[in-house]
Coordinates of C-alpha atoms and ligand atoms in Angstrom, one line a residue:
M63 CA -81.7 -60.3 -77.8
I64 CA -84.7 -62.5 -77.1
E65 CA -85.7 -64.5 -80.2
L66 CA -88.6 -66.9 -80.4
G67 CA -87.4 -70.2 -81.9
G68 CA -89.0 -73.7 -82.2
G69 CA -91.6 -72.7 -84.7
D70 CA -94.0 -75.6 -84.3
K71 CA -94.0 -75.7 -80.5
P72 CA -96.8 -74.0 -78.4
L73 CA -96.2 -70.3 -78.0
G74 CA -95.9 -70.5 -74.2
I75 CA -93.0 -73.0 -74.5
R76 CA -91.3 -70.9 -77.2
V77 CA -91.4 -67.8 -74.9
Y78 CA -90.1 -69.9 -71.9
E79 CA -87.2 -71.4 -74.1
A80 CA -86.2 -68.0 -75.5
L81 CA -86.0 -66.6 -72.0
S82 CA -84.1 -69.5 -70.5
R83 CA -81.6 -69.4 -73.4
A84 CA -81.1 -65.7 -72.9
I85 CA -80.5 -66.2 -69.1
L86 CA -78.1 -69.1 -69.6
S87 CA -76.1 -67.1 -72.1
G88 CA -75.8 -64.1 -69.7
E89 CA -78.1 -61.8 -71.8
F90 CA -79.4 -60.0 -68.6
G91 CA -76.1 -60.0 -66.7
E92 CA -75.3 -61.5 -63.3
G93 CA -78.5 -61.0 -61.2
G94 CA -79.8 -58.6 -63.9
R95 CA -83.3 -57.5 -64.4
L96 CA -85.6 -59.0 -67.0
P97 CA -88.0 -56.8 -69.0
S98 CA -91.5 -56.3 -67.4
S99 CA -94.1 -58.7 -68.5
R100 CA -96.0 -56.0 -70.3
G101 CA -92.9 -54.7 -72.2
L102 CA -91.9 -58.2 -73.2
A103 CA -95.4 -59.2 -74.3
E104 CA -95.4 -56.1 -76.6
L105 CA -91.9 -56.8 -77.9
L106 CA -92.6 -60.4 -78.8
G107 CA -96.2 -59.8 -79.9
V108 CA -97.7 -62.3 -77.4
S109 CA -100.2 -61.9 -74.6
R110 CA -99.1 -60.8 -71.2
N111 CA -100.6 -63.9 -69.8
T112 CA -98.2 -66.0 -71.9
V113 CA -95.2 -64.1 -70.6
N114 CA -96.4 -64.4 -67.0
T115 CA -96.8 -68.2 -67.4
A116 CA -93.2 -68.4 -68.7
Y117 CA -92.0 -66.3 -65.8
A118 CA -93.7 -68.5 -63.3
R119 CA -92.1 -71.6 -64.8
L120 CA -88.6 -69.9 -64.9
E121 CA -89.1 -69.0 -61.2
A122 CA -90.1 -72.5 -60.3
E123 CA -87.1 -73.9 -62.0
G124 CA -84.7 -71.5 -60.3
F125 CA -83.7 -69.3 -63.3
I126 CA -85.2 -66.1 -61.9
S127 CA -86.6 -64.7 -58.7
I128 CA -89.6 -62.4 -58.8
R129 CA -89.7 -59.6 -56.3
P130 CA -93.1 -58.0 -55.8
A131 CA -93.2 -54.4 -57.0
S132 CA -89.6 -54.7 -58.3
G133 CA -89.7 -57.2 -61.2
A134 CA -88.0 -60.4 -62.3
F135 CA -84.3 -60.9 -61.9
A136 CA -81.9 -63.5 -63.2
V137 CA -80.7 -65.7 -60.3
P138 CA -76.9 -65.2 -59.8
G139 CA -75.0 -68.1 -61.2
A140 CA -77.7 -69.1 -63.7
R141 CA -75.2 -68.6 -66.5
L142 CA -73.6 -71.3 -68.5
A143 CA -70.2 -70.5 -69.9
E144 CA -69.7 -71.1 -73.6
P145 CA -67.9 -74.4 -74.2
P146 CA -64.4 -73.8 -75.6
R147 CA -64.5 -74.0 -79.4
R148 CA -62.5 -76.8 -80.8
K149 CA -61.0 -76.6 -84.1
P150 CA -62.5 -79.2 -86.5
E151 CA -60.1 -82.1 -86.8
K152 CA -58.4 -82.4 -90.1
N153 CA -59.7 -85.4 -92.2
A154 CA -62.2 -86.3 -89.5
S155 CA -65.1 -88.0 -91.2
V156 CA -68.6 -87.3 -89.8
G157 CA -70.8 -90.4 -89.6
F158 CA -70.6 -93.2 -92.0
P159 CA -69.2 -92.7 -95.5
E160 CA -71.8 -92.3 -98.1
K161 CA -72.7 -95.7 -99.6
R162 CA -72.1 -95.7 -103.3
N163 CA -75.0 -97.3 -105.1
D164 CA -72.9 -98.2 -108.2
I165 CA -70.5 -100.4 -106.1
V166 CA -71.1 -104.1 -106.0
D167 CA -70.6 -105.0 -102.3
F168 CA -69.6 -108.6 -101.7
K169 CA -70.2 -108.5 -98.0
S170 CA -70.7 -112.0 -96.8
G171 CA -73.5 -113.7 -94.9
L172 CA -76.3 -111.4 -95.9
P173 CA -79.6 -112.8 -97.0
D174 CA -81.5 -111.0 -99.7
G175 CA -83.8 -108.6 -97.8
R176 CA -86.0 -108.3 -101.0
F177 CA -87.3 -111.7 -100.2
F178 CA -88.1 -111.3 -96.6
P179 CA -91.6 -112.9 -96.1
V180 CA -93.2 -109.6 -95.2
S181 CA -96.8 -110.7 -95.6
R182 CA -96.5 -114.0 -93.7
W183 CA -94.4 -112.4 -91.0
S184 CA -96.9 -109.6 -90.5
R185 CA -99.6 -112.2 -90.1
A186 CA -97.6 -114.1 -87.6
M187 CA -97.0 -110.8 -85.7
A188 CA -100.6 -109.8 -85.8
A189 CA -101.7 -113.3 -84.6
A190 CA -99.1 -113.2 -81.8
L191 CA -100.3 -109.9 -80.6
R192 CA -104.0 -110.9 -80.8
D193 CA -103.5 -114.2 -78.9
A194 CA -100.8 -113.1 -76.5
P195 CA -101.9 -113.7 -72.8
P196 CA -101.6 -110.6 -70.5
S197 CA -98.4 -112.1 -69.0
A198 CA -96.7 -111.7 -72.4
F199 CA -96.7 -108.0 -71.9
G200 CA -94.7 -108.2 -68.7
Y201 CA -91.2 -109.5 -68.1
G202 CA -90.4 -112.9 -69.5
A203 CA -88.0 -115.8 -68.6
P204 CA -84.3 -115.4 -69.7
E205 CA -84.4 -118.7 -71.6
G206 CA -87.2 -117.6 -73.8
R207 CA -90.9 -118.3 -74.4
P208 CA -91.9 -122.0 -74.1
E209 CA -93.8 -121.8 -77.4
L210 CA -90.6 -120.8 -79.2
R211 CA -88.3 -123.2 -77.4
A212 CA -90.7 -126.1 -78.3
A213 CA -90.9 -125.0 -81.9
I214 CA -87.1 -124.7 -82.2
A215 CA -86.4 -128.1 -80.4
A216 CA -88.8 -129.8 -82.9
Y217 CA -87.3 -128.0 -85.9
A218 CA -83.7 -128.7 -85.0
M219 CA -84.4 -132.3 -84.2
R220 CA -86.1 -132.8 -87.5
Y221 CA -83.8 -130.9 -89.8
R222 CA -80.4 -131.0 -87.9
A223 CA -80.7 -134.3 -86.0
T224 CA -80.1 -132.6 -82.7
R225 CA -81.2 -134.4 -79.5
C226 CA -82.7 -132.1 -76.9
P227 CA -85.9 -131.5 -75.0
P228 CA -87.5 -128.0 -75.4
D229 CA -86.1 -127.0 -72.0
G230 CA -82.6 -127.5 -73.3
V231 CA -83.1 -124.5 -75.6
L232 CA -82.1 -120.9 -74.8
V233 CA -83.2 -118.1 -77.1
A234 CA -80.5 -115.4 -77.6
A235 CA -80.1 -112.1 -79.4
G236 CA -78.1 -113.6 -82.3
T237 CA -75.1 -115.9 -82.3
T238 CA -73.1 -112.8 -81.3
Q239 CA -74.8 -112.8 -78.0
A240 CA -75.0 -116.6 -77.8
I241 CA -71.2 -116.9 -77.9
G242 CA -70.9 -114.3 -75.1
I243 CA -73.4 -116.2 -73.0
I244 CA -71.5 -119.5 -73.6
G245 CA -68.2 -117.8 -72.7
R246 CA -69.7 -116.4 -69.5
A247 CA -71.3 -119.7 -68.5
L248 CA -68.1 -121.7 -69.2
F249 CA -65.4 -119.4 -67.9
G250 CA -67.4 -118.6 -64.8
Q251 CA -67.7 -120.3 -61.4
G252 CA -66.0 -123.5 -60.7
R253 CA -64.1 -123.5 -64.0
E254 CA -61.6 -120.7 -63.2
R255 CA -58.7 -122.8 -64.3
R256 CA -60.2 -123.1 -67.8
R257 CA -59.8 -120.0 -69.8
I258 CA -58.6 -121.5 -73.1
A259 CA -60.7 -121.3 -76.2
V260 CA -59.5 -123.4 -79.1
V261 CA -60.7 -121.8 -82.3
E262 CA -60.5 -122.6 -86.0
D263 CA -58.0 -120.5 -88.0
P264 CA -59.3 -118.7 -90.0
L265 CA -62.6 -117.8 -88.1
T266 CA -64.9 -114.8 -88.1
C267 CA -63.0 -112.1 -86.2
D268 CA -66.2 -111.1 -84.3
I269 CA -66.3 -114.5 -82.6
K270 CA -62.7 -114.2 -81.6
S271 CA -63.3 -110.7 -80.2
I272 CA -66.3 -111.9 -78.2
L273 CA -64.3 -114.8 -76.7
S274 CA -61.3 -112.6 -76.0
G275 CA -63.7 -110.0 -74.4
Q276 CA -64.8 -112.7 -72.0
G277 CA -61.2 -113.2 -70.9
A278 CA -60.5 -116.3 -73.0
K279 CA -57.0 -117.1 -74.1
I280 CA -57.4 -117.9 -77.8
V281 CA -55.5 -120.9 -79.2
P282 CA -55.9 -121.1 -83.0
V283 CA -55.8 -124.4 -84.9
R284 CA -55.3 -124.5 -88.6
V285 CA -58.2 -125.5 -90.8
D286 CA -57.5 -127.7 -93.8
A287 CA -59.7 -129.3 -96.5
H288 CA -61.3 -131.5 -93.8
G289 CA -61.9 -128.8 -91.2
L290 CA -60.2 -128.4 -87.9
D291 CA -57.7 -131.2 -87.0
P292 CA -58.0 -132.1 -83.3
G293 CA -54.6 -133.8 -83.6
R294 CA -53.0 -130.3 -83.9
I295 CA -54.3 -129.1 -80.6
A296 CA -51.2 -128.7 -78.3
P297 CA -51.1 -131.5 -75.8
G298 CA -52.0 -130.8 -72.1
I299 CA -53.7 -127.4 -72.6
E300 CA -57.2 -128.2 -71.1
P301 CA -59.4 -125.9 -73.1
A302 CA -62.8 -124.8 -71.8
L303 CA -64.2 -124.9 -75.2
I304 CA -63.5 -125.6 -78.9
Y305 CA -65.3 -123.4 -81.3
V306 CA -66.1 -125.0 -84.7
T307 CA -68.3 -124.4 -87.7
P308 CA -68.4 -128.1 -88.9
S309 CA -71.2 -128.0 -91.4
H310 CA -69.7 -125.1 -93.4
Q311 CA -66.5 -123.6 -92.1
F312 CA -66.4 -119.9 -92.0
P313 CA -64.9 -118.5 -94.1
T314 CA -63.2 -121.3 -96.1
G315 CA -66.5 -123.2 -96.7
V316 CA -65.2 -126.7 -96.0
S317 CA -67.2 -129.2 -94.1
M318 CA -65.6 -131.3 -91.3
S319 CA -65.1 -134.9 -92.3
V320 CA -66.7 -137.7 -90.3
K321 CA -63.3 -138.9 -89.1
R322 CA -62.4 -135.4 -87.7
R323 CA -65.8 -135.2 -86.1
I324 CA -65.3 -138.4 -84.2
E325 CA -61.7 -137.3 -83.2
L326 CA -63.0 -134.0 -82.0
L327 CA -65.7 -135.5 -79.8
D328 CA -63.1 -138.0 -78.5
Y329 CA -60.8 -135.2 -77.7
A330 CA -63.6 -133.2 -76.0
R331 CA -64.5 -136.2 -73.8
K332 CA -61.0 -136.9 -72.7
S333 CA -60.0 -133.2 -72.1
G334 CA -63.3 -132.2 -70.5
A335 CA -63.7 -129.4 -73.0
Y336 CA -67.1 -128.4 -74.5
V337 CA -67.4 -128.3 -78.3
V338 CA -69.3 -125.1 -79.5
E339 CA -71.0 -126.0 -82.8
D340 CA -71.9 -122.8 -84.7
D341 CA -74.3 -124.1 -87.4
Y342 CA -74.9 -120.7 -89.0
D343 CA -76.0 -121.5 -92.6
S344 CA -76.2 -125.2 -93.2
E345 CA -79.9 -124.9 -94.2
F346 CA -78.5 -123.8 -97.6
M347 CA -76.5 -126.8 -98.5
F348 CA -76.9 -127.1 -102.3
R349 CA -75.4 -130.6 -102.8
G350 CA -77.4 -133.2 -100.9
Q351 CA -78.2 -132.7 -97.3
P352 CA -76.0 -131.0 -94.7
P353 CA -74.1 -133.3 -92.4
P354 CA -76.1 -134.0 -89.3
S355 CA -75.2 -131.9 -86.3
L356 CA -72.3 -132.8 -84.0
Q357 CA -74.7 -132.2 -81.1
G358 CA -76.8 -135.2 -82.1
L359 CA -73.7 -137.4 -81.7
D360 CA -72.9 -136.1 -78.2
P361 CA -75.5 -133.9 -76.4
E362 CA -73.5 -133.9 -73.2
R363 CA -70.3 -132.4 -74.8
V364 CA -71.6 -130.2 -77.6
I365 CA -73.3 -126.8 -77.3
Y366 CA -75.2 -126.2 -80.5
V367 CA -75.9 -122.7 -81.8
G368 CA -78.4 -122.0 -84.6
T369 CA -79.4 -118.6 -86.0
F370 CA -82.3 -117.0 -87.9
S371 CA -79.9 -114.4 -89.3
K372 CA -79.3 -116.2 -92.6
T373 CA -82.6 -118.0 -93.1
L374 CA -84.8 -115.0 -92.3
S375 CA -82.9 -111.8 -91.4
P376 CA -80.1 -110.6 -89.2
A377 CA -82.4 -107.7 -88.2
L378 CA -84.5 -110.2 -86.1
R379 CA -81.5 -110.6 -83.8
T380 CA -82.6 -114.1 -82.9
A381 CA -80.5 -117.3 -82.4
Y382 CA -80.8 -120.3 -80.2
V383 CA -78.5 -122.4 -78.1
I384 CA -79.0 -126.0 -77.1
F385 CA -77.1 -126.6 -73.9
P386 CA -76.2 -129.8 -72.1
P387 CA -78.3 -130.0 -69.0
G388 CA -75.5 -129.3 -66.6
L389 CA -74.9 -125.8 -68.2
L390 CA -78.5 -124.5 -68.3
K391 CA -78.5 -122.8 -65.0
A392 CA -75.3 -120.8 -65.7
A393 CA -76.5 -120.0 -69.2
R394 CA -79.8 -118.7 -68.0
E395 CA -78.0 -116.5 -65.5
A396 CA -75.7 -115.2 -68.2
K397 CA -78.6 -114.3 -70.5
W398 CA -80.4 -112.6 -67.6
L399 CA -77.3 -110.5 -66.8
S400 CA -77.0 -109.6 -70.5
D401 CA -80.5 -108.3 -71.3
L402 CA -83.1 -110.2 -69.3
H403 CA -84.6 -111.9 -72.4
N404 CA -85.4 -111.5 -76.1
P405 CA -88.5 -109.4 -77.0
V406 CA -91.6 -111.5 -76.1
I407 CA -94.0 -110.7 -79.0
D408 CA -91.2 -111.4 -81.6
Q409 CA -90.7 -114.7 -79.9
L410 CA -94.3 -115.6 -80.1
A411 CA -94.5 -114.5 -83.8
L412 CA -91.5 -116.6 -84.6
A413 CA -92.9 -119.6 -82.8
R414 CA -96.0 -119.4 -84.9
F415 CA -94.0 -118.9 -88.1
I416 CA -92.0 -122.1 -87.4
S417 CA -94.8 -124.3 -86.1
E418 CA -97.2 -123.4 -88.9
G419 CA -94.6 -124.6 -91.4
W420 CA -93.8 -121.1 -92.9
Y421 CA -90.2 -121.2 -91.8
A422 CA -89.5 -124.5 -93.6
R423 CA -91.3 -123.3 -96.7
H424 CA -89.4 -120.0 -96.8
I425 CA -86.1 -121.9 -96.4
A426 CA -87.0 -124.2 -99.3
A427 CA -87.8 -121.2 -101.5
M428 CA -84.7 -119.3 -100.6
K429 CA -82.5 -122.4 -101.1
G430 CA -83.6 -122.5 -104.8
I431 CA -82.7 -118.8 -105.2
Y432 CA -79.4 -119.0 -103.5
R433 CA -78.4 -122.2 -105.3
R434 CA -79.0 -120.5 -108.7
R435 CA -77.0 -117.5 -107.6
R436 CA -74.1 -119.7 -106.4
I437 CA -74.0 -121.6 -109.7
F438 CA -74.3 -118.4 -111.7
F439 CA -71.7 -116.5 -109.7
S440 CA -69.1 -119.4 -109.7
S441 CA -69.4 -119.7 -113.5
C442 CA -69.1 -115.8 -113.9
L443 CA -65.9 -115.9 -111.8
E444 CA -64.4 -118.7 -113.8
V445 CA -65.3 -117.2 -117.2
E446 CA -64.0 -113.7 -116.2
A447 CA -60.8 -115.1 -114.6
R448 CA -60.1 -117.0 -117.8
R449 CA -60.8 -113.9 -119.9
A450 CA -58.4 -111.9 -117.7
G451 CA -55.8 -114.6 -117.7
L452 CA -55.9 -115.0 -113.9
R453 CA -55.6 -118.1 -111.8
L454 CA -58.6 -118.8 -109.5
R455 CA -59.4 -121.6 -107.0
L456 CA -62.8 -121.8 -105.5
L457 CA -62.7 -123.3 -102.0
G458 CA -65.2 -125.4 -100.0
D459 CA -68.6 -126.9 -100.5
P460 CA -71.5 -125.3 -102.4
C461 CA -73.4 -124.0 -99.3
G462 CA -74.6 -120.8 -97.7
L463 CA -74.5 -117.2 -98.8
H464 CA -70.8 -116.8 -99.5
L465 CA -67.8 -118.5 -101.1
A466 CA -64.1 -118.2 -100.5
A467 CA -61.7 -118.1 -103.4
R468 CA -57.9 -118.0 -103.8
F469 CA -56.2 -116.0 -106.5
P470 CA -52.7 -117.5 -106.7
G471 CA -50.1 -114.9 -107.3
R472 CA -52.2 -112.0 -106.1
S473 CA -52.2 -110.5 -102.6
F474 CA -55.1 -108.5 -101.2
T475 CA -53.2 -105.6 -99.6
R476 CA -54.9 -102.5 -98.3
E477 CA -53.9 -100.6 -101.4
R478 CA -55.3 -103.3 -103.7
L479 CA -58.6 -103.4 -101.8
A480 CA -58.9 -99.6 -102.1
R481 CA -58.2 -99.8 -105.9
L482 CA -60.8 -102.5 -106.3
E483 CA -63.3 -100.3 -104.4
A484 CA -62.4 -97.3 -106.6
D485 CA -63.1 -99.6 -109.6
G486 CA -66.5 -100.5 -108.3
V487 CA -66.3 -103.7 -106.1
K488 CA -66.0 -104.0 -102.4
V489 CA -64.4 -107.3 -101.4
Y490 CA -63.3 -108.8 -98.1
P491 CA -60.0 -110.6 -97.5
V492 CA -59.8 -113.9 -95.6
S493 CA -56.6 -112.6 -94.0
A494 CA -58.7 -110.1 -91.9
H495 CA -60.2 -113.2 -90.2
A496 CA -57.0 -115.2 -89.9
L497 CA -54.7 -115.5 -87.0
R498 CA -51.9 -116.3 -89.5
P499 CA -52.9 -113.7 -92.1
R500 CA -49.9 -114.4 -94.4
A501 CA -51.2 -117.9 -95.2
W502 CA -54.4 -116.3 -96.6
A503 CA -53.0 -113.2 -98.4
D504 CA -54.4 -114.3 -101.8
A505 CA -57.9 -115.3 -100.6
L506 CA -61.2 -113.4 -100.6
I507 CA -64.6 -114.0 -99.0
L508 CA -67.3 -113.2 -101.6
G509 CA -70.9 -113.0 -100.4
Y510 CA -73.4 -113.6 -103.2
G511 CA -76.7 -114.1 -101.2
S512 CA -77.9 -110.5 -101.3
L513 CA -76.9 -109.8 -104.9
D514 CA -79.0 -110.5 -108.0
E515 CA -77.6 -111.9 -111.3
E516 CA -76.9 -108.5 -112.8
E517 CA -74.9 -107.4 -109.8
L518 CA -73.0 -110.8 -109.6
G519 CA -72.1 -110.7 -113.2
R520 CA -71.0 -107.1 -113.1
G521 CA -69.1 -107.6 -109.8
A522 CA -67.2 -110.6 -111.2
R523 CA -66.2 -108.7 -114.4
I524 CA -65.0 -105.6 -112.5
L525 CA -63.1 -107.8 -110.0
M526 CA -61.2 -109.7 -112.6
E527 CA -60.6 -106.8 -114.9
S528 CA -59.2 -104.7 -112.0
L529 CA -56.9 -107.6 -110.9
R530 CA -55.7 -108.1 -114.4
R531 CA -54.5 -104.5 -114.5
G532 CA -52.2 -105.2 -111.6
Ligands
PLP166 C1 -69.6 -117.8 -88.4 C2 -70.8 -117.1 -88.1 N1 -71.7 -117.5 -87.2 C3 -72.8 -116.8 -87.0 C4 -73.1 -115.7 -87.6 C5 -74.4 -115.1 -87.3 O1 -74.4 -114.1 -86.3 P1 -75.7 -113.6 -85.7 O2 -76.6 -114.7 -85.4 O3 -75.3 -112.8 -84.5 O4 -76.4 -112.7 -86.7 C6 -72.3 -115.2 -88.6 C7 -72.6 -113.9 -89.3 O5 -72.1 -113.6 -90.3 C8 -71.1 -115.9 -88.8 O6 -70.2 -115.5 -89.8

């Protein structure tokens, strides 16, 4: 049976597709004859010319051979066997589960997309396109556009006390890519012996996976109320790098004390390791100013990573790395191997957005919003915990888009997490990010940045009520 499908396509293509489908499914048999063009035109209600054009294309593509005075024949072998039918797997879910709108999702690290500066960003994009030189529409340099690197160097120097010339900056597709680039640059040539990555415990599991994926041997060091303690790093291990989040430890929220910072730099100098400073959200420090970067204390030993994922949007996939001069060449090569470079017009727009002052203004405005949310959410948690008769301990400094909390006496097992979700809150256990999960069984990471006050209040109430029940 020849059936015309593909309703909105041109008629000639529909006739061609119907015939090729019929040939592939063996409709005419091995080497069998196709209807005459006149007969088929009548059958399908199309002109003979349309059928002839389809036949000519089928012949050119090797589906049929046309023999003068005999007709058109399917080419032997132009038949595709049906794939074996597989039984649908039991319980196999198709795609992502439906997102429930009534659930309060405390996913951490998300800025509130409702406040993305759409109008200013559109203007920066339009201006970037309008003023871009022709070279901007070709391939770019792996390290990024000079306009953006200069804007970032000036911004980081002013707000994070980094010390670096613009040519020390490399633009990357998020911290996620930046860590991979750092790994590749450090574990590569000349440093084969060094494969150890000392990391904070707990730490975001994505970073651990990226480093392990680069072949690193992960050595965890416990974080306490003052951050990572370099005195706990096993003697004689010669790490290639020590990954830290000193401004606002993820996920516990503590900031590294000055004493520990000095000890860490001292350790790095003596052992020859690089410190990787992931400064992912310190722009939103709500009490005073964030501590100045470690990089500013030792630009030779510290690799600094900043991101636009929290201050603007993770969808931009833009972060930056400040490298010590000796590593720039290897970093540039690693970025090139990864994806050549970040999209150029986006870089030009971001450079404008920063250098015209809109970035700093946006951060200042969002800091006010997130600060109010943090205060509101902390007090909701405390009030609801008291009402439910639960013990609660909020950890870390007031900073960023998430907080960590301990619930002494409770343990966030898979069953409990499922029960909480059924009750209407999705929460994330610290233990999923810990190399010693048992030590964090009673702790949660609660993101508040993307939730408004109604959602925060409702979420805190449901969470405590559900925990009270068992
Ligand atoms: C510790 C840490 N660093 C950095 C990031 C940002 O990653 P990216 O810049 O790839 O969006 C996150 C994201 O949540 C994070 O948890």
